Coordinates of C-alpha atoms in Angstrom, one line a residue:
M124 CA -11.0 4.2 -10.3
K125 CA -9.8 1.1 -8.6
I126 CA -6.7 1.1 -6.3
I127 CA -4.7 -2.1 -6.3
I128 CA -3.0 -3.0 -3.0
D129 CA -0.3 -5.6 -3.0
N130 CA -1.2 -8.7 -1.0
R131 CA 2.1 -8.5 0.9
E132 CA 1.3 -5.0 2.2
Q133 CA 0.9 -5.5 6.0
K134 CA -0.5 -2.1 7.0
A135 CA -2.4 -0.8 4.1
M136 CA -2.9 3.0 4.0
L137 CA -6.5 4.4 4.0
W138 CA -8.2 1.0 3.6
D139 CA -8.9 -1.9 5.9
K140 CA -8.1 -5.6 5.0
E141 CA -11.6 -6.2 3.7
G142 CA -11.0 -3.5 1.1
D143 CA -13.8 -1.1 2.1
P144 CA -12.8 2.3 0.8
S145 CA -12.7 5.3 3.1
F146 CA -13.7 7.5 0.1
P147 CA -17.1 7.1 -1.8
G148 CA -16.8 5.9 -5.3
L149 CA -13.3 4.6 -4.9
E150 CA -12.8 0.8 -5.3
V151 CA -10.1 -1.2 -3.7
E152 CA -8.8 -4.6 -4.7
W153 CA -6.1 -6.7 -3.2
G154 CA -3.7 -8.3 -5.8
T155 CA -0.1 -9.1 -6.6
L156 CA 2.0 -6.2 -7.7
K157 CA 5.5 -6.9 -9.1
T158 CA 6.7 -3.5 -8.0
G159 CA 5.4 -1.2 -5.2
D160 CA 2.7 -1.5 -2.7
Y161 CA -0.1 0.5 -4.5
S162 CA -1.1 1.2 -8.0
I163 CA -4.2 1.8 -10.1
E164 CA -6.0 -0.9 -12.1
G165 CA -4.7 -0.8 -15.7
M166 CA -1.7 1.3 -14.7
D167 CA 0.1 -1.3 -12.6
T168 CA 2.9 -2.4 -15.0
P169 CA 5.5 -0.4 -16.8
D170 CA 4.2 -1.4 -20.2
C171 CA 0.8 0.3 -19.7
E172 CA 0.1 3.5 -21.6
Y173 CA 0.6 5.4 -18.4
S174 CA 1.9 3.5 -15.3
V175 CA 1.8 4.3 -11.6
C176 CA 3.6 2.8 -8.7
V177 CA 3.7 3.8 -5.0
E178 CA 6.0 2.2 -2.4
R179 CA 5.3 2.9 1.3
K180 CA 7.8 2.7 4.1
S181 CA 7.6 3.2 7.8
K182 CA 10.5 5.1 9.4
A183 CA 11.9 1.9 10.9
D184 CA 11.6 0.1 7.6
L185 CA 13.3 3.0 5.8
F186 CA 16.3 2.8 8.1
G187 CA 16.6 -1.0 7.7
S188 CA 16.2 -0.7 3.9
T189 CA 19.0 1.8 3.5
G190 CA 21.2 -0.3 5.7
R191 CA 21.1 -4.1 5.5
G192 CA 18.4 -4.1 2.9
R193 CA 20.2 -1.6 0.6
D194 CA 20.6 -4.1 -2.3
R195 CA 16.9 -4.9 -2.2
L196 CA 15.9 -1.2 -1.9
K197 CA 18.1 -0.4 -4.9
A198 CA 16.5 -3.2 -7.0
E199 CA 13.1 -1.8 -6.0
F200 CA 14.1 1.7 -7.2
E201 CA 15.4 0.2 -10.5
R202 CA 12.0 -1.4 -11.1
M203 CA 10.2 1.8 -10.1
A204 CA 12.3 3.8 -12.6
E205 CA 10.4 2.0 -15.4
F206 CA 7.1 3.6 -14.4
D207 CA 5.8 6.9 -15.7
C208 CA 4.9 8.0 -12.1
A209 CA 6.8 6.4 -9.2
L210 CA 6.5 7.6 -5.7
F211 CA 8.2 6.5 -2.5
V212 CA 6.1 7.5 0.5
I213 CA 7.7 7.6 4.0
E214 CA 5.5 7.6 7.1
A215 CA 7.8 10.2 8.7
D216 CA 8.8 13.7 7.9
L217 CA 12.4 14.8 7.6
T218 CA 12.4 16.2 11.1
A219 CA 11.5 12.9 12.5
I220 CA 14.1 11.1 10.4
F221 CA 16.9 13.4 11.6
R222 CA 15.8 13.9 15.2
D223 CA 14.2 10.7 16.1
P224 CA 15.8 7.7 14.3
P225 CA 14.6 4.2 15.2
F226 CA 16.0 3.2 18.6
L227 CA 18.1 0.2 17.6
S228 CA 19.2 1.5 14.2
Q229 CA 22.9 2.0 13.6
M230 CA 22.2 4.0 10.4
R231 CA 23.0 7.7 10.6
P232 CA 20.0 9.8 9.5
K233 CA 22.3 11.8 7.2
T234 CA 23.2 8.6 5.4
V235 CA 19.5 7.7 5.0
Y236 CA 18.7 11.1 3.7
R237 CA 21.6 11.1 1.2
T238 CA 20.5 7.7 0.0
L239 CA 17.0 9.0 -0.6
L240 CA 18.3 12.0 -2.5
A241 CA 20.7 9.9 -4.6
F242 CA 18.1 7.2 -5.5
S243 CA 15.5 9.8 -6.2
Q244 CA 17.7 11.6 -8.7
R245 CA 19.2 8.4 -10.2
Y246 CA 15.9 6.6 -10.7
N247 CA 13.5 9.5 -11.2
V248 CA 11.3 8.5 -8.2
G249 CA 9.5 11.1 -6.1
I250 CA 10.2 11.0 -2.4
W251 CA 7.2 11.9 -0.2
P252 CA 8.1 12.2 3.5
C253 CA 4.8 12.7 5.4
P254 CA 4.3 13.9 9.0
N255 CA 2.8 10.6 10.1
R256 CA 1.0 7.5 8.8
N257 CA -2.3 9.3 8.4

């Protein structure tokens, strides 16, 4: 299996910039993805037999995306809705989102959470809050 990481991804998960995988037998390639930050070779567009798309957000990016970047976030979810498997991974769990919002953000955590719920239901995209980046 070969994981495709979008060239614009600044802090790739699990792999370094040279593309050396952390898992034996797993290949990594940097490329341009129209939607999302990660996919699998041969499954990276909605017109594939089975398509996969993963979007990653840090907590700060999530708050910014649901506020000023809302239109761009909505467009991303609309594109992700075309995939058979679309996942939105957040580098923070729900406790961190509610109890420790980014310092300068004026977004209310409740608004961020409700946006995630609404977009998840509307566009059939799985939301995966994780305890941390690892």
